[in-house]
Tab-separated table of C-alpha atoms in Angstrom:
chain	number	residue	atom	x	y	z
B	1	MET	CA	0.000	0.000	0.000
B	2	SER	CA	1.561	3.311	-1.057
B	3	LYS	CA	1.150	6.258	1.287
B	4	GLY	CA	1.764	9.929	0.673
B	5	VAL	CA	0.639	13.501	1.063
B	6	LEU	CA	-1.122	15.629	-1.535
B	7	LEU	CA	-0.841	19.418	-1.568
B	8	PHE	CA	-2.631	21.941	-3.786
B	9	ALA	CA	-0.756	25.184	-4.449
B	10	PHE	CA	-1.796	27.846	-6.934
B	11	ASN	CA	-0.112	31.216	-6.568
B	12	SER	CA	-2.390	34.208	-6.169
B	13	PRO	CA	-1.355	37.812	-6.843
B	14	LYS	CA	-0.788	38.224	-3.096
B	15	TYR	CA	0.638	34.922	-1.882
B	16	ASN	CA	3.189	32.447	-3.177
B	17	TYR	CA	1.508	29.143	-2.396
B	18	TYR	CA	4.234	27.211	-4.229
B	19	ASP	CA	6.822	28.413	-1.693
B	20	MET	CA	4.458	27.489	1.139
B	21	ALA	CA	4.048	24.027	-0.376
B	22	VAL	CA	7.822	23.545	-0.586
B	23	ALA	CA	8.280	24.460	3.077
B	24	THR	CA	5.403	22.198	4.114
B	25	ALA	CA	6.658	19.339	1.941
B	26	LYS	CA	10.107	19.513	3.561
B	27	ARG	CA	8.513	19.271	6.985
B	28	ILE	CA	6.329	16.365	5.836
B	29	ASN	CA	9.422	14.522	4.569
B	30	HIS	CA	11.246	15.231	7.826
B	31	PHE	CA	8.556	14.514	10.415
B	32	LEU	CA	6.356	11.983	8.625
B	33	GLY	CA	8.819	10.395	6.224
B	34	LEU	CA	6.213	10.525	3.455
B	35	PRO	CA	6.496	11.527	-0.216
B	36	VAL	CA	4.607	14.629	-1.342
B	37	THR	CA	2.746	15.174	-4.595
B	38	LEU	CA	1.950	18.734	-5.589
B	39	VAL	CA	-1.015	19.839	-7.670
B	40	THR	CA	-0.227	23.212	-9.193
B	41	ASP	CA	-0.331	25.183	-12.436
B	42	GLU	CA	2.455	26.201	-14.812
B	43	HIS	CA	2.401	29.822	-13.652
B	44	SER	CA	3.068	28.869	-10.024
B	45	GLN	CA	6.137	26.765	-10.740
B	46	PRO	CA	9.497	28.545	-10.500
B	47	ASN	CA	11.993	28.313	-13.363
B	48	ASN	CA	14.656	26.716	-11.180
B	49	PRO	CA	12.964	24.691	-8.467
B	50	THR	CA	15.120	23.983	-5.418
B	51	TYR	CA	12.989	21.151	-4.082
B	52	GLN	CA	12.079	17.890	-5.782
B	53	PHE	CA	8.493	16.809	-5.140
B	54	ASP	CA	7.681	13.119	-5.463
B	55	LYS	CA	5.375	14.082	-8.309
B	56	ILE	CA	3.992	17.306	-9.749
B	57	VAL	CA	0.542	17.318	-11.340
B	58	ILE	CA	-0.267	20.278	-13.546
B	59	ALA	CA	-3.879	21.395	-13.316
B	60	LYS	CA	-5.858	24.398	-14.472
B	61	ALA	CA	-6.266	27.073	-11.821
B	62	ASP	CA	-9.857	28.120	-11.242
B	63	LYS	CA	-9.614	31.835	-10.454
B	64	SER	CA	-13.314	32.453	-9.941
B	65	ASN	CA	-13.178	32.625	-6.135
B	66	ARG	CA	-12.394	35.745	-4.103
B	67	ARG	CA	-11.687	36.630	-0.495
B	68	ASP	CA	-11.339	39.962	1.251
B	69	TRP	CA	-7.626	40.059	0.310
B	70	GLY	CA	-8.072	39.082	-3.370
B	71	ILE	CA	-8.221	36.024	-5.643
B	72	TRP	CA	-8.257	32.745	-3.723
B	73	ILE	CA	-7.621	29.680	-5.859
B	74	ASN	CA	-9.058	26.959	-3.679
B	75	LYS	CA	-11.527	25.303	-6.031
B	76	GLY	CA	-10.948	21.889	-7.573
B	77	ARG	CA	-10.027	20.102	-4.363
B	78	TYR	CA	-12.501	17.397	-5.362
B	79	ARG	CA	-9.887	16.197	-7.861
B	80	ALA	CA	-7.710	14.968	-5.002
B	81	TYR	CA	-9.078	11.442	-5.296
B	82	GLU	CA	-8.343	11.211	-9.006
B	83	LEU	CA	-4.975	13.009	-8.863
B	84	SER	CA	-3.424	11.284	-5.866
B	85	PRO	CA	-0.915	8.620	-6.938
B	86	TYR	CA	-1.125	6.950	-3.528
B	87	ASP	CA	-3.381	4.187	-2.184
B	88	GLU	CA	-3.642	6.073	1.092
B	89	THR	CA	-3.431	9.863	1.012
B	90	ILE	CA	-3.329	12.731	3.442
B	91	LEU	CA	-4.677	15.823	1.719
B	92	LEU	CA	-3.216	18.803	3.512
B	93	ASP	CA	-3.527	22.579	3.267
B	94	THR	CA	-0.189	24.188	2.420
B	95	ASP	CA	-0.436	26.446	5.479
B	96	TYR	CA	-0.473	23.531	7.905
B	97	MET	CA	2.669	23.538	10.048
B	98	VAL	CA	3.791	19.959	10.621
B	99	ASN	CA	5.791	19.672	13.846
B	100	SER	CA	5.323	16.034	14.806
B	101	ASP	CA	4.546	12.576	13.446
B	102	ARG	CA	0.958	12.710	14.702
B	103	LEU	CA	-0.615	12.579	11.233
B	104	LEU	CA	0.821	9.096	10.669
B	105	LYS	CA	-1.837	7.796	13.061
B	106	LEU	CA	-4.465	8.584	10.434
B	107	PHE	CA	-3.332	5.666	8.294
B	108	ASP	CA	-3.894	3.273	11.202
B	109	MET	CA	-7.481	4.345	11.707
B	110	PRO	CA	-10.037	1.702	10.733
B	111	THR	CA	-11.739	3.995	8.218
B	112	ASP	CA	-11.290	5.004	4.578
B	113	PHE	CA	-12.023	8.717	5.010
B	114	CYS	CA	-11.657	11.168	7.867
B	115	CYS	CA	-11.264	14.849	8.600
B	116	HIS	CA	-11.525	17.180	11.595
B	117	ASP	CA	-14.858	18.306	13.004
B	118	THR	CA	-13.506	20.069	16.090
B	119	THR	CA	-10.978	22.864	16.358
B	120	SER	CA	-9.119	24.551	19.155
B	121	PHE	CA	-7.580	27.989	18.876
B	122	LEU	CA	-4.218	28.608	20.468
B	123	MET	CA	-4.674	31.044	23.395
B	124	HIS	CA	-8.435	30.981	22.867
B	125	PRO	CA	-9.637	27.718	24.429
B	126	THR	CA	-13.262	28.807	24.776
B	127	ALA	CA	-13.761	29.739	21.110
B	128	ALA	CA	-17.009	28.306	19.748
B	129	GLN	CA	-17.034	25.619	17.064
B	130	GLU	CA	-17.921	26.877	13.606
B	131	MET	CA	-21.312	26.013	12.117
B	132	LEU	CA	-22.375	26.370	8.480
B	133	SER	CA	-25.090	28.606	9.918
B	134	VAL	CA	-27.160	28.687	13.085
B	135	TYR	CA	-29.697	26.440	11.346
B	136	SER	CA	-27.217	23.992	9.933
B	137	PHE	CA	-24.404	21.556	10.683
B	138	LYS	CA	-21.161	21.802	12.576
B	139	THR	CA	-18.407	22.513	10.046
B	140	LEU	CA	-15.997	19.819	8.978
B	141	TRP	CA	-12.508	21.037	8.096
B	142	ALA	CA	-10.801	20.369	4.762
B	143	THR	CA	-7.409	21.326	6.232
B	144	VAL	CA	-6.465	17.705	6.922
B	145	VAL	CA	-8.239	14.894	5.086
B	146	MET	CA	-7.154	11.271	5.013
B	147	PHE	CA	-8.639	9.036	2.347
B	148	LYS	CA	-8.045	5.618	0.890
B	149	LYS	CA	-8.905	4.573	-2.662
B	150	THR	CA	-12.334	3.097	-1.955
B	151	ASN	CA	-15.738	3.581	-3.554
B	152	ARG	CA	-17.025	5.474	-0.534
B	153	ALA	CA	-14.116	7.935	-0.570
B	154	LYS	CA	-14.583	8.355	-4.336
B	155	GLN	CA	-18.268	9.143	-3.804
B	156	ILE	CA	-17.430	11.762	-1.189
B	157	PHE	CA	-15.114	13.550	-3.644
B	158	GLU	CA	-17.735	13.275	-6.406
B	159	CYS	CA	-20.228	14.896	-4.037
B	160	LEU	CA	-17.643	17.569	-3.275
B	161	GLU	CA	-17.559	18.408	-6.981
B	162	MET	CA	-21.337	18.553	-7.110
B	163	VAL	CA	-21.502	20.857	-4.079
B	164	GLN	CA	-18.797	23.113	-5.547
B	165	ASN	CA	-20.731	23.370	-8.829
B	166	ASN	CA	-23.960	24.183	-6.989
B	167	PHE	CA	-22.558	26.166	-4.065
B	168	ASP	CA	-25.159	28.945	-4.302
B	169	HIS	CA	-27.966	26.416	-4.071
B	170	TYR	CA	-26.528	24.748	-0.960
B	171	ALA	CA	-25.793	28.139	0.597
B	172	ASN	CA	-29.416	29.035	0.079
B	173	ILE	CA	-30.630	25.831	1.733
B	174	HIS	CA	-28.208	25.952	4.661
B	175	GLY	CA	-28.241	29.691	5.200
B	176	PHE	CA	-24.612	30.637	4.708
B	177	ILE	CA	-23.026	33.278	2.494
B	178	SER	CA	-21.964	31.909	-0.878
B	179	SER	CA	-19.889	34.811	-2.194
B	180	THR	CA	-16.676	33.007	-1.173
B	181	PHE	CA	-16.405	29.292	-1.886
B	182	ARG	CA	-15.113	27.361	1.099
B	183	ASN	CA	-13.887	23.786	0.886
B	184	ASP	CA	-14.763	23.302	4.557
B	185	TYR	CA	-18.433	23.974	3.889
B	186	ALA	CA	-18.476	21.930	0.684
B	187	LEU	CA	-16.798	19.008	2.444
B	188	THR	CA	-19.290	19.180	5.316
B	189	LEU	CA	-22.178	18.835	2.897
B	190	ALA	CA	-20.475	16.297	0.624
B	191	THR	CA	-19.680	13.834	3.423
B	192	ARG	CA	-23.239	14.063	4.701
B	193	ILE	CA	-24.744	13.457	1.261
B	194	ALA	CA	-22.387	10.555	0.506
B	195	ASN	CA	-23.242	9.000	3.869
B	196	GLY	CA	-26.993	9.103	3.316
B	197	HIS	CA	-27.432	12.399	5.187
B	198	THR	CA	-25.835	11.054	8.318
B	199	ALA	CA	-22.571	11.980	10.026
B	200	PRO	CA	-20.650	8.787	10.832
B	201	ILE	CA	-18.293	9.063	13.768
B	202	GLU	CA	-15.712	7.148	11.700
B	203	ASP	CA	-15.299	10.192	9.449
B	204	VAL	CA	-13.950	12.305	12.274
B	205	ILE	CA	-10.300	12.576	13.277
B	206	PRO	CA	-10.311	11.886	17.037
B	207	TRP	CA	-8.343	14.954	18.069
B	208	ASN	CA	-8.705	18.688	17.549
B	209	LEU	CA	-7.408	20.722	14.658
B	210	VAL	CA	-5.258	23.438	16.226
B	211	HIS	CA	-5.713	26.869	14.639
B	212	VAL	CA	-3.767	30.071	14.980
B	213	GLY	CA	-6.649	32.520	14.875
B	214	LYS	CA	-7.270	36.249	14.975
B	215	ASN	CA	-5.257	38.554	17.253
B	216	THR	CA	-2.640	35.821	17.546
B	217	SER	CA	0.963	35.838	16.334
B	218	VAL	CA	3.412	32.970	16.288
B	219	TYR	CA	7.207	33.245	16.469
B	220	LYS	CA	9.848	30.579	16.038
B	221	ASN	CA	11.940	29.984	19.143
B	222	THR	CA	14.948	28.851	17.128
B	223	ASP	CA	16.155	29.482	13.591
B	224	THR	CA	16.726	25.836	12.788
B	225	GLU	CA	15.014	24.565	9.625
B	226	PHE	CA	12.876	22.051	11.484
B	227	ASN	CA	12.144	24.138	14.557
B	228	THR	CA	9.307	22.711	16.666
B	229	GLU	CA	9.165	25.271	19.477
B	230	TYR	CA	7.122	28.428	19.151
B	231	THR	CA	5.999	31.399	21.178
B	232	VAL	CA	2.359	32.327	20.715
B	233	LEU	CA	1.449	35.947	21.446
B	234	PHE	CA	-2.163	36.923	21.902
B	235	ASP	CA	-3.867	40.315	22.147
B	236	ASN	CA	-6.464	39.767	24.825
B	237	TRP	CA	-9.104	42.492	24.646
B	238	THR	CA	-10.645	43.104	28.053
B	239	LYS	CA	-12.614	46.170	29.094
B	240	GLY	CA	-11.486	48.096	26.014
B	241	LYS	CA	-7.792	47.447	26.663
B	242	ILE	CA	-5.339	45.074	25.062
B	243	ARG	CA	-3.434	42.811	27.393
B	244	LYS	CA	-0.567	40.943	25.738
B	245	GLU	CA	-0.417	37.303	26.751
B	246	TYR	CA	1.806	34.520	25.558
B	247	THR	CA	2.455	30.840	25.820
B	248	THR	CA	4.967	28.432	24.338
B	249	ILE	CA	4.222	25.275	22.390
B	250	LYS	CA	6.351	22.472	21.090
B	251	ASP	CA	5.925	19.395	18.878
B	252	THR	CA	2.390	20.543	18.065
B	253	ASP	CA	0.986	20.678	14.535
B	254	PHE	CA	-1.069	23.770	13.799
B	255	HIS	CA	-2.933	25.470	10.989
B	256	VAL	CA	-2.063	29.094	10.357
B	257	MET	CA	-5.071	31.019	9.076
B	258	ASN	CA	-3.085	34.205	8.475
B	259	LYS	CA	-0.894	33.574	5.430
B	260	ASP	CA	1.456	36.461	6.313
B	261	ILE	CA	2.299	34.732	9.607
B	262	PHE	CA	2.878	31.448	7.801
B	263	MET	CA	5.235	33.136	5.303
B	264	GLU	CA	7.217	34.624	8.193
B	265	LEU	CA	7.472	31.236	9.904
B	266	ILE	CA	8.896	29.538	6.829
B	267	ALA	CA	11.217	32.416	5.919
D	1	MET	CA	14.308	40.669	17.399
D	2	ASP	CA	14.430	37.435	19.419
D	3	THR	CA	11.291	36.212	21.154
D	4	LYS	CA	12.540	37.014	24.673
D	5	THR	CA	13.121	40.669	23.777
D	6	LEU	CA	9.796	40.764	21.977
D	7	LEU	CA	7.944	39.491	25.053
D	8	THR	CA	9.740	41.911	27.340
D	9	GLU	CA	9.017	44.890	25.108
D	10	ALA	CA	5.381	43.871	24.682
D	11	LYS	CA	5.110	43.398	28.484
D	12	ALA	CA	3.385	40.110	27.749
D	13	ARG	CA	2.212	37.862	30.567
D	14	PHE	CA	2.524	34.113	30.447
D	15	ASN	CA	-0.969	32.641	30.197
D	16	HIS	CA	-0.835	29.533	32.315
D	17	ASN	CA	-4.407	28.436	31.600
D	18	SER	CA	-3.897	28.524	27.838
D	19	ALA	CA	-0.682	26.572	28.190
D	20	LYS	CA	-2.441	23.986	30.324
D	21	ALA	CA	-5.350	23.691	27.855
D	22	GLN	CA	-2.954	23.402	24.952
D	23	LEU	CA	-1.015	20.636	26.696
D	24	LYS	CA	-4.210	18.693	27.297
D	25	ASP	CA	-5.155	19.096	23.641
D	26	LYS	CA	-1.740	17.924	22.547
D	27	TYR	CA	-1.693	14.836	24.739
D	28	ASP	CA	-5.308	13.851	24.120
D	29	SER	CA	-4.326	12.567	20.689
D	30	LYS	CA	-1.404	10.579	22.062
D	31	PHE	CA	-3.773	8.250	23.914
D	32	ILE	CA	-5.520	7.195	20.697
D	33	VAL	CA	-4.590	3.708	19.543
D	34	ALA	CA	-5.792	1.823	16.458
D	35	ASP	CA	-5.515	-1.907	17.089
D	36	GLN	CA	-7.298	-5.138	16.112
D	37	ASN	CA	-9.753	-3.343	13.800
D	38	GLY	CA	-10.890	-0.929	16.476
D	39	LEU	CA	-9.996	2.557	17.629
D	40	TRP	CA	-9.210	2.851	21.331
D	41	ARG	CA	-8.346	5.383	23.940
D	42	ALA	CA	-5.694	4.316	26.413
D	43	ASN	CA	-7.524	5.323	29.564
D	44	LEU	CA	-7.691	3.861	33.060
D	45	GLU	CA	-11.175	2.439	32.624
D	46	THR	CA	-10.267	0.317	29.595
D	47	ILE	CA	-6.888	-0.709	30.964
D	48	ASN	CA	-8.407	-1.742	34.302
D	49	PHE	CA	-11.156	-3.718	32.623
D	50	LEU	CA	-8.672	-5.563	30.408
D	51	ASN	CA	-6.455	-6.173	33.414
D	52	SER	CA	-9.235	-7.549	35.578
D	53	SER	CA	-10.596	-9.984	33.004
D	54	LYS	CA	-9.234	-13.517	32.769
D	55	ASP	CA	-10.604	-14.306	29.310
D	56	LYS	CA	-8.364	-14.729	26.285
D	57	GLU	CA	-10.735	-12.671	24.141
D	58	VAL	CA	-13.131	-9.923	25.186
D	59	ILE	CA	-15.639	-7.777	23.331
D	60	LEU	CA	-15.342	-4.036	23.821
D	61	ILE	CA	-17.078	-0.994	22.368
D	62	ASP	CA	-14.437	1.041	20.562
D	63	ASN	CA	-14.325	4.814	19.966
D	64	PHE	CA	-16.492	4.400	16.880
D	65	ASN	CA	-19.167	2.687	19.005
D	66	ASN	CA	-18.559	-0.670	17.323
D	67	PRO	CA	-18.339	-3.890	19.354
D	68	VAL	CA	-14.956	-5.407	18.601
D	69	LYS	CA	-13.657	-8.808	19.706
D	70	VAL	CA	-10.034	-8.443	20.764
D	71	ASP	CA	-7.157	-10.471	22.108
D	72	ARG	CA	-7.210	-9.131	25.662
D	73	LYS	CA	-3.516	-9.389	26.470
D	74	LEU	CA	-2.358	-7.841	23.203
D	75	LEU	CA	-4.645	-4.844	23.593
D	76	LEU	CA	-3.800	-4.485	27.279
D	77	THR	CA	-0.079	-4.349	26.524
D	78	LYS	CA	-0.579	-1.798	23.767
D	79	LEU	CA	-2.869	0.462	25.800
D	80	HIS	CA	-0.746	0.186	28.912
D	81	ASP	CA	2.430	1.097	27.024
D	82	THR	CA	0.718	3.988	25.249
D	83	TYR	CA	-0.715	5.293	28.515
D	84	THR	CA	2.578	5.083	30.368
D	85	ILE	CA	4.624	6.804	27.656
D	86	ALA	CA	2.086	9.580	27.018
D	87	MET	CA	1.560	10.282	30.738
D	88	GLU	CA	5.303	10.404	31.340
D	89	GLU	CA	5.773	12.951	28.541
D	90	TRP	CA	2.758	14.966	29.680
D	91	TYR	CA	4.019	15.022	33.251
D	92	ASN	CA	7.467	16.182	32.175
D	93	GLU	CA	6.056	19.009	30.088
D	94	TRP	CA	3.646	19.929	32.859
D	95	THR	CA	6.500	20.126	35.358
D	96	GLU	CA	8.431	22.353	32.985
D	97	LEU	CA	5.348	24.531	32.581
D	98	GLU	CA	4.927	24.915	36.350
D	99	THR	CA	8.389	26.445	36.565
D	100	ASN	CA	7.125	29.249	34.287
D	101	ARG	CA	4.627	30.399	36.901
């Protein structure tokens, strides 16, 4: 059984996702010992690449999605099933900071598909879990997805394509804003549809996805390439004043929502 | 600017509760064990049950709420080892954290 990690990286005018993917791939090789396949487009690839991916798949970038900071090329994730060369794949966001071998446990799980349904924010332990809307489901997260080449996993990704193509319709039904396509929302709906409108417990990774959220900065404690110790600084707003608080973490994987912070960490 | 200078200049306070919550989050996943077609949590309840039984095989409800027939001794060894290692690491990090108070 071949195992590996799949990353999608399409450069936007603001962020170099290819560089993020290279940094993440190096950490995957180091901490997980797994090969990494990159899905990207010709425009994102540098002329003289310094890192050799296990495989590079060229795909067309869908530039129809926007966020507050500009074009966000996140569509087409449903192709992960078809494009992964591995029997067992971890599909990872490029801004996921691997600091341990924890993700290897996913391959041992007695399931063919799983992702996170619960998050925890560094320095913000009481943050509420995200819902599609107040009338809808708890959000699943597309940041880390493990899948095996089975019919059920294939159906989930086929549903993901259908939800992406009809995102406005599902937004209307579930009461969320459709102006920005989100893989998390599409995945939440796709897994439910593929599972007969149920939410099997087997589809859930049994630990929390750690986020670096708003008002939070992360700094490396050492300048080594595979640093695993960080200082997390948080602006705690209380009674109209900011109180700076910090903690330190080590050997903990985390997802950096702010791309500028991620770029600084990999610099 | 190194992180120590940064923290001093920002007059930042160490948040012990966040550190404690983060440690718990981190170690929660280390107690998860996939074995004999089931997903288990190495906790005292399961370890004690496996330890107290005399049967070669037992049926347990795993984390996915499935009844799974397991070789008792094999699972006991795996859960016990996982528990001991994870608790040791957690304790060491906790002790280090306490010195930051």
